[in-house]
Short mmCIF file of C-alpha atoms and ligand atoms in Angstrom, two decimals:
data_model
loop_
_atom_site.label_atom_id
_atom_site.label_comp_id
_atom_site.label_asym_id
_atom_site.label_seq_id
_atom_site.Cartn_x
_atom_site.Cartn_y
_atom_site.Cartn_z
CA MET A 1 136.39 -116.29 74.69
CA PRO A 2 139.80 -115.47 76.22
CA GLN A 3 142.58 -118.01 75.92
CA ALA A 4 145.36 -117.85 78.48
CA THR A 5 147.35 -119.83 81.00
CA TYR A 6 148.05 -118.64 84.52
CA HIS A 7 151.52 -120.01 85.15
CA PHE A 8 153.11 -120.50 88.57
CA PRO A 9 156.75 -119.85 89.49
CA LYS A 10 159.38 -122.42 88.52
CA GLY A 11 159.86 -125.03 91.23
CA PHE A 12 156.36 -124.58 92.66
CA LEU A 13 155.39 -127.56 94.82
CA TRP A 14 152.26 -129.33 93.60
CA GLY A 15 151.05 -132.06 95.89
CA THR A 16 148.43 -133.56 98.11
CA ALA A 17 148.30 -133.82 101.92
CA THR A 18 147.38 -136.78 104.12
CA SER A 19 147.83 -137.83 107.75
CA SER A 20 148.80 -141.08 109.46
CA HIS A 21 145.63 -141.88 111.39
CA GLN A 22 143.44 -140.93 108.46
CA MET A 23 145.31 -143.17 105.98
CA GLU A 24 147.22 -145.97 107.69
CA GLY A 25 144.55 -148.14 109.29
CA ASN A 26 144.83 -150.35 112.36
CA ASN A 27 146.21 -147.48 114.39
CA THR A 28 145.16 -148.86 117.75
CA ASN A 29 147.64 -147.32 120.19
CA ASN A 30 146.46 -143.70 120.11
CA ASN A 31 143.76 -141.55 121.68
CA TRP A 32 141.68 -141.43 118.50
CA HIS A 33 141.33 -145.20 118.44
CA LYS A 34 140.06 -145.04 122.01
CA TRP A 35 137.72 -142.16 121.11
CA GLU A 36 136.32 -144.21 118.20
CA GLU A 37 135.89 -147.30 120.39
CA GLU A 38 133.99 -145.19 122.93
CA GLY A 39 131.51 -144.27 120.19
CA HIS A 40 132.26 -140.58 119.76
CA THR A 41 132.70 -140.73 115.98
CA ALA A 42 130.25 -141.36 113.14
CA HIS A 43 132.30 -144.44 112.11
CA LYS A 44 135.57 -146.14 112.97
CA SER A 45 138.77 -145.65 111.01
CA GLY A 46 139.36 -149.43 110.68
CA LEU A 47 141.71 -150.16 107.79
CA ALA A 48 141.43 -146.54 106.61
CA ALA A 49 143.23 -146.43 103.21
CA ASP A 50 145.44 -149.33 104.34
CA TRP A 51 148.76 -147.54 104.01
CA TRP A 52 150.18 -149.50 106.92
CA GLY A 53 149.30 -152.66 104.97
CA GLY A 54 151.35 -151.35 102.03
CA ARG A 55 148.83 -149.55 99.81
CA TRP A 56 150.91 -146.37 100.09
CA ARG A 57 152.87 -147.79 97.14
CA GLU A 58 149.95 -147.76 94.72
CA ASP A 59 148.81 -144.35 95.97
CA PHE A 60 152.29 -142.84 95.59
CA ASP A 61 152.28 -144.27 92.05
CA ARG A 62 148.99 -142.48 91.47
CA ALA A 63 150.44 -139.20 92.75
CA ALA A 64 153.57 -139.52 90.61
CA GLU A 65 151.72 -140.57 87.46
CA THR A 66 149.45 -137.55 87.75
CA GLY A 67 152.30 -135.08 87.91
CA GLN A 68 152.48 -134.33 91.65
CA ASN A 69 156.00 -133.37 92.72
CA ALA A 70 155.42 -133.14 96.51
CA HIS A 71 153.48 -134.95 99.20
CA ARG A 72 152.70 -134.00 102.79
CA LEU A 73 152.19 -136.96 105.14
CA SER A 74 152.42 -137.41 108.89
CA VAL A 75 154.14 -139.96 111.07
CA GLU A 76 152.41 -141.51 114.03
CA TRP A 77 153.98 -140.85 117.43
CA SER A 78 152.19 -143.87 118.96
CA ARG A 79 153.79 -146.21 116.41
CA ILE A 80 157.29 -144.77 116.71
CA GLN A 81 157.19 -144.69 120.53
CA PRO A 82 154.55 -147.22 121.60
CA THR A 83 155.51 -146.81 125.27
CA PRO A 84 157.68 -144.11 126.86
CA ASP A 85 160.72 -146.39 127.00
CA ILE A 86 160.41 -148.20 123.65
CA TRP A 87 161.25 -147.06 120.12
CA ASP A 88 159.73 -149.31 117.48
CA GLU A 89 162.54 -149.62 114.94
CA ASP A 90 160.32 -151.60 112.53
CA ALA A 91 157.79 -148.80 112.45
CA ILE A 92 160.56 -146.28 111.87
CA GLU A 93 161.92 -148.43 109.05
CA LYS A 94 158.48 -148.50 107.48
CA TYR A 95 158.36 -144.71 107.47
CA ARG A 96 161.84 -144.66 105.97
CA SER A 97 160.59 -146.92 103.14
CA MET A 98 157.62 -144.65 102.57
CA LEU A 99 159.79 -141.56 102.29
CA ARG A 100 162.25 -143.43 100.09
CA GLY A 101 159.23 -144.45 98.02
CA LEU A 102 158.32 -140.81 97.52
CA LYS A 103 161.87 -139.83 96.57
CA GLU A 104 162.13 -142.72 94.09
CA ARG A 105 159.01 -141.39 92.40
CA GLY A 106 160.40 -137.86 92.18
CA ILE A 107 158.14 -136.56 94.93
CA THR A 108 159.45 -134.17 97.62
CA PRO A 109 158.26 -135.27 101.07
CA MET A 110 156.97 -132.87 103.70
CA VAL A 111 156.64 -134.63 107.06
CA THR A 112 154.22 -133.58 109.80
CA LEU A 113 155.29 -134.77 113.24
CA HIS A 114 151.98 -134.34 115.04
CA HIS A 115 148.62 -134.45 113.29
CA PHE A 116 145.92 -134.56 116.01
CA THR A 117 146.72 -138.03 117.47
CA ASP A 118 148.55 -138.73 120.75
CA PRO A 119 149.94 -142.04 122.03
CA LEU A 120 147.69 -143.62 124.66
CA TRP A 121 150.46 -143.35 127.25
CA LEU A 122 150.67 -139.60 126.67
CA GLY A 123 146.89 -139.30 127.09
CA GLU A 124 147.18 -141.01 130.45
CA MET A 125 149.59 -138.22 131.44
CA ASP A 126 147.02 -135.58 130.33
CA ALA A 127 148.62 -135.13 126.91
CA TRP A 128 149.24 -131.43 126.13
CA GLU A 129 147.50 -130.13 129.26
CA THR A 130 150.73 -129.76 131.23
CA GLU A 131 154.29 -128.67 130.41
CA LYS A 132 155.46 -132.25 130.93
CA VAL A 133 154.67 -132.86 127.29
CA ILE A 134 157.33 -130.44 125.98
CA PRO A 135 160.49 -132.52 126.63
CA LEU A 136 158.60 -135.68 125.68
CA PHE A 137 157.61 -134.22 122.31
CA GLU A 138 161.15 -132.96 121.75
CA LYS A 139 162.56 -136.42 122.47
CA TYR A 140 160.20 -138.03 119.97
CA VAL A 141 160.98 -135.36 117.38
CA ARG A 142 164.75 -135.84 117.80
CA LYS A 143 164.49 -139.59 117.34
CA THR A 144 162.18 -139.30 114.34
CA VAL A 145 164.02 -136.54 112.52
CA ASP A 146 167.34 -138.25 113.03
CA ALA A 147 165.90 -141.42 111.52
CA LEU A 148 164.20 -139.72 108.56
CA LYS A 149 166.61 -136.89 107.77
CA GLU A 150 168.14 -138.75 104.84
CA TYR A 151 164.86 -138.31 102.96
CA CYS A 152 163.27 -135.11 104.21
CA THR A 153 164.25 -131.49 104.81
CA LEU A 154 160.76 -129.96 104.93
CA TRP A 155 159.16 -130.42 108.36
CA CYS A 156 155.82 -129.45 109.82
CA THR A 157 155.93 -129.71 113.61
CA VAL A 158 152.20 -129.70 114.37
CA ASN A 159 149.01 -129.62 112.35
CA GLU A 160 146.31 -127.06 113.17
CA PRO A 161 147.08 -126.52 116.87
CA ASN A 162 144.10 -124.15 117.12
CA VAL A 163 141.74 -126.86 115.85
CA TYR A 164 143.23 -129.43 118.23
CA ALA A 165 142.69 -127.12 121.21
CA LEU A 166 139.25 -125.75 120.27
CA GLN A 167 137.67 -128.95 118.94
CA GLY A 168 138.84 -130.96 121.93
CA TYR A 169 138.65 -128.58 124.84
CA VAL A 170 135.85 -126.17 123.86
CA ILE A 171 133.60 -127.91 121.32
CA GLY A 172 134.17 -131.49 122.50
CA ASP A 173 134.33 -133.31 119.14
CA PHE A 174 137.96 -134.37 119.66
CA PRO A 175 139.35 -136.37 122.59
CA ALA A 176 140.31 -134.23 125.59
CA ARG A 177 140.42 -134.86 129.31
CA HIS A 178 139.55 -131.61 131.09
CA LYS A 179 137.39 -129.20 129.14
CA GLY A 180 137.08 -125.39 129.12
CA LEU A 181 138.44 -122.31 127.36
CA LYS A 182 141.20 -121.82 129.92
CA MET A 183 142.40 -125.41 129.44
CA ALA A 184 142.19 -124.99 125.66
CA MET A 185 144.51 -121.99 125.83
CA THR A 186 146.90 -123.80 128.16
CA VAL A 187 147.02 -126.68 125.69
CA LEU A 188 147.67 -124.21 122.87
CA ALA A 189 150.51 -122.60 124.83
CA ASN A 190 152.08 -125.98 125.60
CA THR A 191 151.80 -126.94 121.94
CA LEU A 192 153.57 -123.71 121.03
CA HIS A 193 156.39 -124.47 123.48
CA GLY A 194 156.54 -127.98 121.99
CA HIS A 195 156.72 -126.52 118.48
CA ALA A 196 159.54 -124.17 119.54
CA ALA A 197 161.53 -127.01 121.13
CA ALA A 198 161.01 -129.11 117.99
CA TYR A 199 162.06 -126.19 115.76
CA ARG A 200 165.41 -125.89 117.55
CA ALA A 201 165.98 -129.64 117.80
CA ILE A 202 165.36 -130.15 114.08
CA HIS A 203 167.77 -127.36 113.14
CA GLU A 204 170.40 -128.83 115.44
CA ILE A 205 170.08 -132.22 113.73
CA GLN A 206 169.68 -130.86 110.21
CA PRO A 207 170.89 -127.28 109.71
CA GLU A 208 169.44 -127.06 106.19
CA ALA A 209 165.94 -128.04 107.39
CA ARG A 210 162.94 -125.82 106.73
CA VAL A 211 160.62 -126.00 109.70
CA GLY A 212 157.15 -124.59 110.24
CA TYR A 213 153.68 -125.69 111.29
CA ALA A 214 150.28 -125.90 109.55
CA HIS A 215 148.04 -123.04 110.64
CA HIS A 216 144.30 -123.47 110.14
CA HIS A 217 143.22 -119.99 109.13
CA ARG A 218 139.56 -119.08 109.25
CA PRO A 219 138.67 -115.57 108.08
CA THR A 220 135.42 -114.03 109.33
CA ALA A 221 133.02 -111.48 107.87
CA ALA A 222 130.33 -109.53 109.73
CA LYS A 223 126.88 -110.58 108.49
CA ARG A 224 125.58 -107.02 108.64
CA SER A 225 128.54 -104.76 107.96
CA TRP A 226 126.50 -101.76 109.19
CA PHE A 227 125.79 -103.34 112.61
CA PRO A 228 128.58 -102.62 115.12
CA LEU A 229 127.89 -105.75 117.22
CA ASP A 230 128.28 -108.07 114.21
CA VAL A 231 131.50 -106.28 113.31
CA LEU A 232 132.77 -106.60 116.88
CA MET A 233 131.84 -110.28 117.19
CA SER A 234 133.46 -111.04 113.86
CA LYS A 235 136.68 -109.44 115.08
CA ILE A 236 136.57 -111.24 118.44
CA ARG A 237 136.04 -114.59 116.75
CA PHE A 238 138.76 -113.92 114.19
CA ASN A 239 141.26 -113.18 116.95
CA ALA A 240 140.20 -116.13 119.10
CA VAL A 241 140.50 -118.66 116.29
CA ASN A 242 143.41 -117.31 114.29
CA LEU A 243 145.88 -115.42 116.42
CA GLY A 244 147.28 -117.82 119.04
CA PHE A 245 150.32 -119.35 117.34
CA PRO A 246 150.87 -116.46 114.91
CA SER A 247 151.04 -113.85 117.68
CA GLY A 248 153.27 -116.03 119.87
CA ILE A 249 155.70 -116.61 117.01
CA SER A 250 155.73 -112.90 116.04
CA THR A 251 156.14 -111.38 119.49
CA GLY A 252 156.80 -114.06 122.14
CA VAL A 253 153.39 -113.37 123.68
CA MET A 254 150.52 -115.62 122.64
CA LYS A 255 147.31 -113.58 122.31
CA THR A 256 144.19 -115.40 123.51
CA PRO A 257 140.62 -114.44 124.48
CA ILE A 258 141.62 -114.88 128.15
CA GLY A 259 144.80 -112.81 127.97
CA GLY A 260 148.42 -113.12 126.89
CA PHE A 261 150.62 -116.16 127.52
CA SER A 262 154.35 -115.55 127.66
CA VAL A 263 156.12 -117.78 125.11
CA PRO A 264 159.51 -116.09 124.53
CA ASP A 265 161.00 -119.37 123.28
CA ALA A 266 158.56 -119.34 120.35
CA LYS A 267 159.58 -116.00 118.88
CA GLY A 268 160.82 -116.39 115.30
CA THR A 269 160.50 -120.17 115.20
CA GLN A 270 159.34 -120.67 111.62
CA ASP A 271 161.07 -120.87 108.26
CA TYR A 272 157.78 -120.81 106.35
CA LEU A 273 154.11 -120.43 107.24
CA GLY A 274 151.90 -123.40 106.38
CA ILE A 275 148.31 -122.37 105.71
CA ASN A 276 145.31 -124.67 105.77
CA TYR A 277 142.38 -122.78 104.26
CA TYR A 278 138.94 -124.24 103.66
CA SER A 279 136.32 -121.51 104.06
CA THR A 280 135.26 -118.19 105.62
CA ASP A 281 132.63 -117.70 108.34
CA THR A 282 129.87 -115.10 108.34
CA ILE A 283 129.38 -113.89 111.91
CA SER A 284 126.49 -112.22 113.67
CA PHE A 285 125.75 -111.19 117.25
CA ASN A 286 123.26 -113.59 118.82
CA LEU A 287 121.89 -113.12 122.33
CA SER A 288 120.71 -116.72 122.55
CA LYS A 289 124.26 -118.13 122.32
CA PRO A 290 126.10 -117.17 125.51
CA GLY A 291 128.11 -120.43 125.31
CA GLN A 292 129.54 -119.30 121.99
CA LEU A 293 130.39 -115.80 123.20
CA PHE A 294 127.12 -114.51 121.68
CA THR A 295 128.19 -115.27 118.15
CA HIS A 296 126.45 -117.21 115.43
CA HIS A 297 128.37 -118.43 112.40
CA GLU A 298 126.97 -119.46 109.06
CA TYR A 299 127.62 -119.27 105.34
CA PRO A 300 126.01 -116.64 103.14
CA LYS A 301 122.53 -117.63 101.89
CA ASP A 302 123.59 -117.92 98.25
CA ALA A 303 126.89 -119.70 99.04
CA ASP A 304 128.19 -122.67 97.04
CA VAL A 305 128.18 -125.19 99.90
CA SER A 306 129.61 -128.73 100.12
CA ASP A 307 127.69 -132.02 100.52
CA HIS A 308 127.27 -131.86 104.29
CA GLY A 309 127.58 -128.09 104.70
CA PHE A 310 131.15 -128.45 106.00
CA ALA A 311 132.55 -125.66 103.83
CA ALA A 312 131.41 -122.99 101.43
CA ASN A 313 133.40 -122.21 98.32
CA ILE A 314 134.77 -118.74 99.17
CA PRO A 315 138.04 -118.42 97.24
CA ALA A 316 138.46 -114.72 98.06
CA GLY A 317 139.08 -115.83 101.64
CA LEU A 318 142.24 -117.60 100.55
CA PHE A 319 143.54 -114.44 98.90
CA ALA A 320 142.69 -112.49 102.07
CA THR A 321 144.49 -115.12 104.15
CA ILE A 322 147.66 -114.90 102.07
CA LYS A 323 147.51 -111.10 102.27
CA TRP A 324 147.13 -111.33 106.06
CA ALA A 325 150.15 -113.65 106.23
CA VAL A 326 152.32 -111.39 104.08
CA ARG A 327 151.47 -108.34 106.18
CA ARG A 328 152.26 -110.20 109.39
CA TYR A 329 155.44 -111.85 108.15
CA PRO A 330 156.89 -109.94 105.17
CA ASN A 331 159.14 -112.15 103.00
CA LEU A 332 158.40 -115.37 104.89
CA PRO A 333 157.73 -118.22 102.43
CA ILE A 334 154.14 -119.45 102.47
CA ILE A 335 153.00 -122.97 101.65
CA ILE A 336 149.34 -123.85 101.29
CA THR A 337 149.55 -127.03 103.35
CA GLU A 338 145.85 -127.93 102.93
CA ASN A 339 142.89 -126.85 100.83
CA GLY A 340 140.06 -128.98 99.50
CA ILE A 341 136.40 -129.85 99.73
CA GLU A 342 134.22 -132.77 100.81
CA ASP A 343 132.47 -133.82 97.63
CA SER A 344 131.64 -137.47 97.02
CA THR A 345 130.35 -136.90 93.49
CA ASP A 346 132.98 -134.40 92.35
CA ARG A 347 130.27 -131.93 91.37
CA MET A 348 131.97 -129.04 93.17
CA ARG A 349 135.65 -129.98 93.56
CA PRO A 350 136.81 -128.89 90.07
CA ARG A 351 135.47 -125.35 90.47
CA TYR A 352 136.62 -125.14 94.09
CA LEU A 353 140.10 -126.16 92.98
CA ALA A 354 140.21 -123.83 89.98
CA GLN A 355 138.93 -120.81 91.88
CA HIS A 356 141.30 -121.28 94.81
CA LEU A 357 144.30 -121.76 92.53
CA HIS A 358 143.28 -118.64 90.67
CA GLN A 359 143.50 -116.71 93.96
CA ILE A 360 146.95 -118.17 94.70
CA TRP A 361 148.07 -117.16 91.23
CA ARG A 362 146.82 -113.61 91.89
CA ALA A 363 148.80 -113.58 95.13
CA VAL A 364 151.95 -114.82 93.41
CA ASN A 365 151.59 -111.94 90.93
CA PHE A 366 151.95 -109.48 93.77
CA ASN A 367 155.31 -111.22 94.34
CA TRP A 368 153.97 -112.73 97.52
CA PRO A 369 156.15 -115.75 98.27
CA VAL A 370 153.72 -118.68 97.94
CA LYS A 371 155.90 -121.72 97.27
CA GLY A 372 153.50 -124.64 97.01
CA TYR A 373 150.01 -126.08 97.17
CA PHE A 374 148.95 -129.35 98.83
CA HIS A 375 145.42 -130.40 97.99
CA TRP A 376 143.52 -132.19 100.75
CA SER A 377 143.53 -135.00 99.86
CA LEU A 378 145.00 -137.71 97.62
CA VAL A 379 142.45 -140.44 98.46
CA ASP A 380 139.30 -140.30 100.61
CA ASN A 381 140.33 -140.77 104.22
CA PHE A 382 138.93 -141.01 107.73
CA GLU A 383 137.46 -137.61 108.64
CA TRP A 384 137.75 -137.68 112.43
CA GLU A 385 134.43 -137.22 114.27
CA ARG A 386 132.67 -137.18 110.86
CA GLY A 387 133.99 -140.64 110.05
CA TRP A 388 133.55 -141.66 106.42
CA ASN A 389 130.70 -139.25 105.77
CA GLN A 390 132.93 -136.67 104.16
CA ARG A 391 134.97 -137.47 101.06
CA PHE A 392 137.89 -135.18 100.32
CA GLY A 393 139.93 -137.38 97.97
CA LEU A 394 140.89 -136.73 94.38
CA TRP A 395 140.44 -140.50 94.30
CA GLY A 396 137.40 -141.96 96.01
CA LEU A 397 137.79 -144.97 98.29
CA ASP A 398 135.50 -147.96 98.67
CA ILE A 399 136.26 -148.88 102.27
CA ASP A 400 134.90 -152.42 101.90
CA THR A 401 137.11 -153.39 98.96
CA GLN A 402 139.90 -150.77 99.21
CA LYS A 403 139.21 -150.00 95.55
CA ARG A 404 140.24 -146.50 94.46
CA ILE A 405 137.78 -144.58 92.28
CA ARG A 406 139.23 -142.05 89.88
CA ARG A 407 137.24 -138.82 90.06
CA PRO A 408 137.39 -136.29 87.20
CA SER A 409 139.38 -133.97 89.50
CA VAL A 410 142.30 -136.40 89.26
CA ASP A 411 142.75 -135.52 85.60
CA PHE A 412 142.12 -131.84 86.15
CA TYR A 413 144.75 -131.63 88.90
CA ALA A 414 147.16 -133.72 86.81
CA GLU A 415 146.90 -131.22 83.94
CA ILE A 416 147.53 -128.35 86.36
CA CYS A 417 150.58 -130.03 87.94
CA LYS A 418 152.08 -130.99 84.58
CA GLU A 419 151.54 -127.51 83.10
CA ASN A 420 152.61 -125.75 86.32
CA GLY A 421 149.61 -123.59 85.60
CA LEU A 422 145.88 -123.25 85.13
CA SER A 423 144.69 -122.70 81.57
CA SER A 424 141.45 -121.43 80.09
CA GLU A 425 141.15 -124.72 78.20
CA MET A 426 141.29 -126.71 81.43
CA VAL A 427 138.67 -124.54 83.09
CA GLN A 428 136.46 -124.81 80.01
CA LYS A 429 136.81 -128.60 80.12
CA TYR A 430 136.38 -129.30 83.86
CA CYS A 431 134.35 -126.43 85.32
CA PRO A 432 132.92 -124.22 82.56
CA GLU A 433 130.40 -122.80 85.04
CA VAL A 434 133.13 -120.59 86.58
CA PHE A 435 134.98 -119.74 83.35
CA GLU A 436 133.80 -116.14 83.33
CA LYS A 437 134.93 -115.64 86.94
CA ILE A 438 138.45 -116.88 86.25
CA PHE A 439 138.96 -115.70 82.66
CA PRO A 440 136.62 -112.71 82.28
CA SER A 441 136.03 -111.58 78.72
O1 IFM B 501 140.91 -134.01 107.43
C1 IFM B 501 141.19 -132.78 108.00
C2 IFM B 501 142.67 -132.69 108.34
O2 IFM B 501 143.06 -133.72 109.19
C3 IFM B 501 142.96 -131.37 109.02
N1 IFM B 501 142.43 -130.24 108.27
C4 IFM B 501 141.07 -130.33 107.80
C5 IFM B 501 140.84 -131.63 107.06
C6 IFM B 501 139.40 -131.70 106.52
O3 IFM B 501 138.48 -131.81 107.55
#
């Protein structure tokens, strides 16, 4: 049996990712709270993981004790600016303590400025549907970055803008006022202008900042590679889901299924590309689905699928994603800003983790500039429309008692972080079922 360790470059960031609404609890001044109260979600976020009540301290201890050297969290616009004319200095101070708390534990913070939630007052102004949002977002970003710059130089302007636009305005699982593909693309374009304004504002305040966004990348594969309509539909879906922000930032024209949007201000506005990768879709042409542009998506029949079918374990898709990113933006640093699996019993997480890290290691060996990995997530947290049904944490969470439950993946990830690598011994110990795939004899 081969014995080896796949080491990662010196200084590699090993962390977990979280977001404010999913962790803090009692977040009552944003559109997601309203959405939950209206009954659109499987459960309510409630206390979540009670970070606003102070439990961030014990969870940051957990991260530090298990060898993590970075953490991605988000700050909540509706707390920092509860009404258009008020800044809540106590809330800002709380975020300063949290970031200081990370630094004191030797953990590099990465701060996301917008992770799906909008203040209620912004929702009443139609949120990202009109260009009015751009100066408002910039103002919030300036205030926040100025207040937090002592502790953070790594900024993520917005999380998964494509998911925000498609889930809200096309699929309808996320809060949105006026639906439709055209509105979704307008929202995406406004978010891109907002990102560009934030990019410039952050650099003005902090020249050494590294600024990017977290791109949800979803590769596609034609179900029947010999059937031209499956191939075509797979390509159409790939472009529709994946190309908005990336094309706008490359060329100043945002490519969408309904045509190009001119976004010259966005060109070149990223210092790294953040990639959130979970799975890959298999696509076929389906005449009975006109509402979904005649496409059907599924996972392969023999796929290794998560508890509720949310994601299939397809690690090759992460390698393909990194390759896609390197081709599009040669030499641009890449950070895996999210990757993980819903798995309440931890039956699948160890192999999912090992196989995805193996693909990142392969990518790094082509000298592709992957600089860090943030596992989603540190502790189980509120999964949006899916409520508490899906459990992504290294640590489980009992929402009634706030007790954290240490899953075996905690120890596996700790060994990886401390070694700055993935060894054959670790794989043998935590997920022997994929040993041969990762360390072939
Ligand atoms: O929990 C979410 C996160 O907020 C954004 N990316 C996907 C995760 C898993 O669903």
